[in-house]
mmCIF file of C-alpha atoms in Angstrom:
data_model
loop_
_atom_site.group_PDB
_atom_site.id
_atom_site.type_symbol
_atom_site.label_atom_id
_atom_site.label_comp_id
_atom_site.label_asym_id
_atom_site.label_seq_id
_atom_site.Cartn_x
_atom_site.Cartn_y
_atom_site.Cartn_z
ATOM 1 C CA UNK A 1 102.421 116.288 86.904
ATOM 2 C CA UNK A 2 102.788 115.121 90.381
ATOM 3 C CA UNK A 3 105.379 115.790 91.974
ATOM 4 C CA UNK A 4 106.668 114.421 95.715
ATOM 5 C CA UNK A 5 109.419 115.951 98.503
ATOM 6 C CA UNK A 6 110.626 114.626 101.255
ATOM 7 C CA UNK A 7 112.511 116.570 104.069
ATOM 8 C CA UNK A 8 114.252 116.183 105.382
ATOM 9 C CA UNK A 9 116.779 114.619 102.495
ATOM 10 C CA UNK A 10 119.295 113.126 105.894
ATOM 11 C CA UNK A 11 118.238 112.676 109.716
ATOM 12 C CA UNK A 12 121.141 111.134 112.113
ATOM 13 C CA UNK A 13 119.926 111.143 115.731
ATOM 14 C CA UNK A 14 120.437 109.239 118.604
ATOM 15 C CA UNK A 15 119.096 106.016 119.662
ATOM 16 C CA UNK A 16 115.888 105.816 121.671
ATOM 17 C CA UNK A 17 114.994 109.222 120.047
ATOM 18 C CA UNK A 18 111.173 109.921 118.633
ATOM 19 C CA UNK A 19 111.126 111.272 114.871
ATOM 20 C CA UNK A 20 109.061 112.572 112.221
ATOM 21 C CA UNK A 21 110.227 112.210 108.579
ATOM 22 C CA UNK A 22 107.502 114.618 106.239
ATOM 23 C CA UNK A 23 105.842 113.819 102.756
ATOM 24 C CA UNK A 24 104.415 116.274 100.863
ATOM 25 C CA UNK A 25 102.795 116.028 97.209
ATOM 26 C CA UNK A 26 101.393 118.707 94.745
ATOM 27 C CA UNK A 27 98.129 116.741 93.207
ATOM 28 C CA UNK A 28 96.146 115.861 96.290
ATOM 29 C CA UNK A 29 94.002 113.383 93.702
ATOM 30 C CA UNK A 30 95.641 110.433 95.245
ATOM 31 C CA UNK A 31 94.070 106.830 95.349
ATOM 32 C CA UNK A 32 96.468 106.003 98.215
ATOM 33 C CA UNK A 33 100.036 106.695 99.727
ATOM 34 C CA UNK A 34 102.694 104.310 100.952
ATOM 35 C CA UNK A 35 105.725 104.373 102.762
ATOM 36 C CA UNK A 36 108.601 102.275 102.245
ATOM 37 C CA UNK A 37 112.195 101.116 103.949
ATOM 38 C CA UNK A 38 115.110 100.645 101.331
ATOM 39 C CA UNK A 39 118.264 99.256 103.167
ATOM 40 C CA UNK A 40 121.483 99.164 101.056
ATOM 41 C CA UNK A 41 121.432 97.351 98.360
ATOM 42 C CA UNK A 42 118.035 95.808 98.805
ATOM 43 C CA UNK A 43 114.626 96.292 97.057
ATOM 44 C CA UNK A 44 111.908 98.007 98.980
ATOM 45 C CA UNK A 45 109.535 97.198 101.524
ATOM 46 C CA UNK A 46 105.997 98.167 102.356
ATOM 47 C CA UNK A 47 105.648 99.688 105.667
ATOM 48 C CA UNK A 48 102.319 101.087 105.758
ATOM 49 C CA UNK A 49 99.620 102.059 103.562
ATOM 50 C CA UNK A 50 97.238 104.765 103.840
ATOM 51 C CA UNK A 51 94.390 104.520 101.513
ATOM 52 C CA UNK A 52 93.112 108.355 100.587
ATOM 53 C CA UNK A 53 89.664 108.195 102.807
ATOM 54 C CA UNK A 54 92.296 107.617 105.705
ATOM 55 C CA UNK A 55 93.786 109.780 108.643
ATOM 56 C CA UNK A 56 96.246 107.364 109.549
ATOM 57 C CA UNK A 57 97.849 103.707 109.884
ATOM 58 C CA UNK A 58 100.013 102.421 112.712
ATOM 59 C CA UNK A 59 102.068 99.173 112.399
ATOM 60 C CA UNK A 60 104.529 98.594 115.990
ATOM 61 C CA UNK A 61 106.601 101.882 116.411
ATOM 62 C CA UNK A 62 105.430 103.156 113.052
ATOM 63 C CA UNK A 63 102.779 105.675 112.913
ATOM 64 C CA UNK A 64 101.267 107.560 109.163
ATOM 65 C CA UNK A 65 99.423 110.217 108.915
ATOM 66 C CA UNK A 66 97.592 111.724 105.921
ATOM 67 C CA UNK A 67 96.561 114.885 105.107
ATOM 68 C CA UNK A 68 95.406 114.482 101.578
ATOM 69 C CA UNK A 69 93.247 118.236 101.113
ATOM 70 C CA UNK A 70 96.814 119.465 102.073
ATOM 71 C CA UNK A 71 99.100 117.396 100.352
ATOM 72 C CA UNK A 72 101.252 115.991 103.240
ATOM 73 C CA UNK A 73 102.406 112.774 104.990
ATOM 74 C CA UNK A 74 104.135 112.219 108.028
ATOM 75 C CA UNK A 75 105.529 108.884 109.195
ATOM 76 C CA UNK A 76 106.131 109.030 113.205
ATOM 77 C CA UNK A 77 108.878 105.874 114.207
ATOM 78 C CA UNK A 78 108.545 105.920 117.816
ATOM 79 C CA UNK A 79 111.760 104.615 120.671
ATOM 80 C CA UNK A 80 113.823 104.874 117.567
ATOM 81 C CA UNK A 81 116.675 101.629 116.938
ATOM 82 C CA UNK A 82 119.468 101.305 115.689
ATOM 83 C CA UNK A 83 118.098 98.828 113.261
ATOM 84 C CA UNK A 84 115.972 101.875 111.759
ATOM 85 C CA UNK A 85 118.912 103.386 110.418
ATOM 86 C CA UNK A 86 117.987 102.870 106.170
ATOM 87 C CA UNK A 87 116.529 105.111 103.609
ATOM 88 C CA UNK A 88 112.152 105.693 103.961
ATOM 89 C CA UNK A 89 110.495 106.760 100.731
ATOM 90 C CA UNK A 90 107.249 108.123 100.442
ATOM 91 C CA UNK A 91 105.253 107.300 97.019
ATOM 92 C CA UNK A 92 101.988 108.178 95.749
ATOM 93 C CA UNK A 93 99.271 106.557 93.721
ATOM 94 C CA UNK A 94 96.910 108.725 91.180
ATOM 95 C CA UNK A 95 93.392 108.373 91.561
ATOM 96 C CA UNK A 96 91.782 106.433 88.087
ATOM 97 C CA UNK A 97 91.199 103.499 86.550
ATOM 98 C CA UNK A 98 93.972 103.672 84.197
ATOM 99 C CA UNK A 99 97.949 103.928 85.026
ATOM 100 C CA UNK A 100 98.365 103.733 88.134
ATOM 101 C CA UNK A 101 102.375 103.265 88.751
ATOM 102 C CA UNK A 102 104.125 105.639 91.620
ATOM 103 C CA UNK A 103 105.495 108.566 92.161
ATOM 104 C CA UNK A 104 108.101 108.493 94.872
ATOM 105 C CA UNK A 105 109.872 111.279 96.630
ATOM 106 C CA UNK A 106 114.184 111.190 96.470
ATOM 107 C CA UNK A 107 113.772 109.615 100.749
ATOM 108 C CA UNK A 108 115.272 110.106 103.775
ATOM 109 C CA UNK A 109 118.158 108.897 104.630
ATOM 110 C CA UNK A 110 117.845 108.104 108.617
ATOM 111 C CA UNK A 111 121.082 107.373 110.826
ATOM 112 C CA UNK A 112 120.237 105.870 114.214
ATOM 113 C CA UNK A 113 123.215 106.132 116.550
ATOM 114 C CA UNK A 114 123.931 103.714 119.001
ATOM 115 C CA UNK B 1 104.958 83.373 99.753
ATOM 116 C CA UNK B 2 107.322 83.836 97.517
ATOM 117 C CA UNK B 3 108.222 87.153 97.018
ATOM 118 C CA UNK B 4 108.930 88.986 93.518
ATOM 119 C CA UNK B 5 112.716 87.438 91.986
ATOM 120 C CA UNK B 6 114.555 88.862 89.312
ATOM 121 C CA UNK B 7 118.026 88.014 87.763
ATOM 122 C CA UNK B 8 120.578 89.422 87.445
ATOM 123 C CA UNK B 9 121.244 90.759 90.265
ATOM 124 C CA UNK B 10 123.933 92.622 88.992
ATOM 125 C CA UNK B 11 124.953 93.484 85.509
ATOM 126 C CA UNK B 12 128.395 95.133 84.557
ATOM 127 C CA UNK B 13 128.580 96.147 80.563
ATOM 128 C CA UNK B 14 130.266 98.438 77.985
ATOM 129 C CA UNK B 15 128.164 101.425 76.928
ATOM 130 C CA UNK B 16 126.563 100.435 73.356
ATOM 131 C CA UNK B 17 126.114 96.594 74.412
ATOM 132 C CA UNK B 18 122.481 95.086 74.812
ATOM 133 C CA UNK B 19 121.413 94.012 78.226
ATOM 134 C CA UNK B 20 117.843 92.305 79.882
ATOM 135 C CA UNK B 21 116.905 91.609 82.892
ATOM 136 C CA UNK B 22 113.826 88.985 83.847
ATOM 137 C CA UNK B 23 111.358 89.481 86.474
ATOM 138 C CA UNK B 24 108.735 86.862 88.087
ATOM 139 C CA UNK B 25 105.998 88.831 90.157
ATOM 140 C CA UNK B 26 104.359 87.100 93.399
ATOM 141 C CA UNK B 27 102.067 83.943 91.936
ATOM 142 C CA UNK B 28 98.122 85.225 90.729
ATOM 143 C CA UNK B 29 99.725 89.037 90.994
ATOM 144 C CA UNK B 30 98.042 90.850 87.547
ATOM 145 C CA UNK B 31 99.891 93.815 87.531
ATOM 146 C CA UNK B 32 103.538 94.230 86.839
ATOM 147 C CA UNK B 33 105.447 97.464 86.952
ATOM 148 C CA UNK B 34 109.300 98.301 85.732
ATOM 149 C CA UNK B 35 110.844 101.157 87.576
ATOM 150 C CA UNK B 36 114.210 102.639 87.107
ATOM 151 C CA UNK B 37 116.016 103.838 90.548
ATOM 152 C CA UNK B 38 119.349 105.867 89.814
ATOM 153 C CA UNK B 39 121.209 106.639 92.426
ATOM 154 C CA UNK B 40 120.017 109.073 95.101
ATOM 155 C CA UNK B 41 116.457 109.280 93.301
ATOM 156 C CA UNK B 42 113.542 107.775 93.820
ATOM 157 C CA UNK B 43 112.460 105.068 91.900
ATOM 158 C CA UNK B 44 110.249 106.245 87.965
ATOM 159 C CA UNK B 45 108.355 104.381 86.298
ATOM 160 C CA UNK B 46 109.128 102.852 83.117
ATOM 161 C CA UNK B 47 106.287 100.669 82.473
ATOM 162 C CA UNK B 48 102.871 99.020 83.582
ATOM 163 C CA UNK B 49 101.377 95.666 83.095
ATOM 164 C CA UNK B 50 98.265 94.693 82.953
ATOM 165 C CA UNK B 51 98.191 90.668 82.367
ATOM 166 C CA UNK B 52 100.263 90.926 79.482
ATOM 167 C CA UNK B 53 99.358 93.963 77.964
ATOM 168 C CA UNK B 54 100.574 97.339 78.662
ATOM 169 C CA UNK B 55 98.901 100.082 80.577
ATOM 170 C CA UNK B 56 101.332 102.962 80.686
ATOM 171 C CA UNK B 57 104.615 102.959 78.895
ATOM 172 C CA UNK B 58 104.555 106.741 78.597
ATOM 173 C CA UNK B 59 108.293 106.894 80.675
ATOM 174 C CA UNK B 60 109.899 104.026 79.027
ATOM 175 C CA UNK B 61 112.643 105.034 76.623
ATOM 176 C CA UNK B 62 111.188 103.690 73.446
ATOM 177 C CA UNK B 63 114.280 104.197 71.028
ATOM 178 C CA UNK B 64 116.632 101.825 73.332
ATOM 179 C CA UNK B 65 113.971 100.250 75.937
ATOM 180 C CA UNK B 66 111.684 97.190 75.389
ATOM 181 C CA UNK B 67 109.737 95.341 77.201
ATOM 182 C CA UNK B 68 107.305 91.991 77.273
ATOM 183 C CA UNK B 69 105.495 90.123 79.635
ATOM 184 C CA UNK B 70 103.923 87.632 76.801
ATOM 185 C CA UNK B 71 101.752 85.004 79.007
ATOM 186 C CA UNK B 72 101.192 87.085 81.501
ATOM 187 C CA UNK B 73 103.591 86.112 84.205
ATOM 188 C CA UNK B 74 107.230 86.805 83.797
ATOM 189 C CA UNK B 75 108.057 89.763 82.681
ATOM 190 C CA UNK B 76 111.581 90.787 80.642
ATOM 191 C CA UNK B 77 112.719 94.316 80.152
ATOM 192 C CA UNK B 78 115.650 95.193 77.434
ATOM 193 C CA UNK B 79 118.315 97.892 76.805
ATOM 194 C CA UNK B 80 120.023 98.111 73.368
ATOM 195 C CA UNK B 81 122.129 100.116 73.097
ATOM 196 C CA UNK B 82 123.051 100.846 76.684
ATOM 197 C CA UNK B 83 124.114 104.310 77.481
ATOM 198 C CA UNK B 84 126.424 105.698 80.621
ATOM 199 C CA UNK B 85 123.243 107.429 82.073
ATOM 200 C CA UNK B 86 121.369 103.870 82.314
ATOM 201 C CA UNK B 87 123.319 102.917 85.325
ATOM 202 C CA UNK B 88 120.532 102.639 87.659
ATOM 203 C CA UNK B 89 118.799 99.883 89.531
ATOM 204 C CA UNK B 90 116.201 98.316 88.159
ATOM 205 C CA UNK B 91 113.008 96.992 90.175
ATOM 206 C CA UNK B 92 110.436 95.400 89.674
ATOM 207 C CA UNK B 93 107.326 94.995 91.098
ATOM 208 C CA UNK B 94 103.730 93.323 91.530
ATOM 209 C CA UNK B 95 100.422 93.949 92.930
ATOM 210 C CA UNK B 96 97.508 91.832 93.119
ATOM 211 C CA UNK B 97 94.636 93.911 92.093
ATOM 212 C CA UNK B 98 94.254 97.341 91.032
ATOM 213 C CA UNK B 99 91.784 98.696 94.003
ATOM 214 C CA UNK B 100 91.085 98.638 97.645
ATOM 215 C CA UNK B 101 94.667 97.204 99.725
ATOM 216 C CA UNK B 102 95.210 94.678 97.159
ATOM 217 C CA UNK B 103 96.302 97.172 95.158
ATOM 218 C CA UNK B 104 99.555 97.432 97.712
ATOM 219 C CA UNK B 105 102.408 97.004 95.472
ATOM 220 C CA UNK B 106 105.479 94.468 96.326
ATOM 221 C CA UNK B 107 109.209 95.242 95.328
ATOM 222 C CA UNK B 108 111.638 92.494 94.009
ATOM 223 C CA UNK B 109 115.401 93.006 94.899
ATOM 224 C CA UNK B 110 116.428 94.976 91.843
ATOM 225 C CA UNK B 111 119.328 94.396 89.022
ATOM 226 C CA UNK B 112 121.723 97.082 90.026
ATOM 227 C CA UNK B 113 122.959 97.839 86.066
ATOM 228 C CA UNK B 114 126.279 99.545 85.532
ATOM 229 C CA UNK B 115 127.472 101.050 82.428
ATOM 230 C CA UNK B 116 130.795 101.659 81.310
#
């Protein structure tokens, strides 16, 4: 059963600061992995995707990383704002042509201070 | 685009009472997933989509949960009876096409459920 953890579970740091929140995932038979902003009471949105033949994807500040042979993800948000400040969940998708739903991590809950 | 909508957005009810909540995925979006978020988790799936049949339902609660997505569009998910540990939100999402980055998958805003 996969399973995915994120550290760390709470990051509060101050503006204009460069971070790395980590992803890591025991089945490494992944079709892809995506990360994804939650802000208070909202639904979730995409912020990158990483298909599993890729090293990386960068969108503005936002940089992934991949690492599938070892299981781990990093998202880099570079010149961090206070606008950041929301809860980023990695998820996974198996590899198949059947079921194909996600398994997400519990996030990280990111404070940017002003 | 329109994104993926679902109603209610919030839902307040006693524990034993019967509840659903309706979801309409982005517009020529196949697949159609139910997740249940409680709080300070990560969302779990309760159920896939595939036009309107069903894929994996291997999470869903079967003795309380139902769900339908008859013509392949809108989708409706059911509680009955409701218990405390149901309180949760609710999302639902869509993706296009099950390979390659069509497969990305897009998240409505949720029906935050709360069971008393």
């Amino acid at each position: 059963k996969q399973e995915v953890t994120q550290i760390p579970a709470a990051l509060s740091v101050p503006e204009g600061e460069n971070l790395v929140l980590n992803c890591s995932f025991t089945d490494s038979a992944i079709y892809n992995l995506q990360w994804f902003r939650q802000d208070p009471g909202k639904g979730l949105t995409s912020l990158l995707l990483i298909q599993s033949s890729q090293r990386e994807q960068t969108s503005g500040r936002l940089n992934a990383s991949l690492d599938k042979s070892s299981g781990r993800s990093t998202l880099y948000i570079a010149a961090s704002q206070p606008g950041d400040s929301a809860t980023y969940l990695c998820a996974v998708r198996p590899w198949g042509g059947g079921a194909d739903g996600l398994t997400f991590g519990k996030g990280t809950h990111l404070i940017i201070q002003p | 685009e329109a994104g993926v909508a679902q109603s209610p957005r919030y839902k307040i009810i006693e524990k034993r009472q019967s509840v659903a909540f309706w979801c309409n995925p982005i517009s020529g979006h196949a697949t159609l997933y139910w997740y249940q978020q409680i709080l300070g988790q990560g969302p779990k799936l309760l159920i896939q989509f595939q036009n309107n049949g069903v894929v994996d339902d291997s999470q869903l609660p079967k003795d309380r949960f139902s769900a339908e997505r008859l013509k392949g569009v809108d989708s409706t998910l059911k509680i009955q009876p409701a218990k405390l540990e149901d309180s949760a939100v609710y999302l639902c999402a869509s993706s296009l096409a099950r390979s390659g980055r069509a497969s990305e998958q897009y998240f409505g805003p949720g029906t935050r459920l709360t069971v008393t």
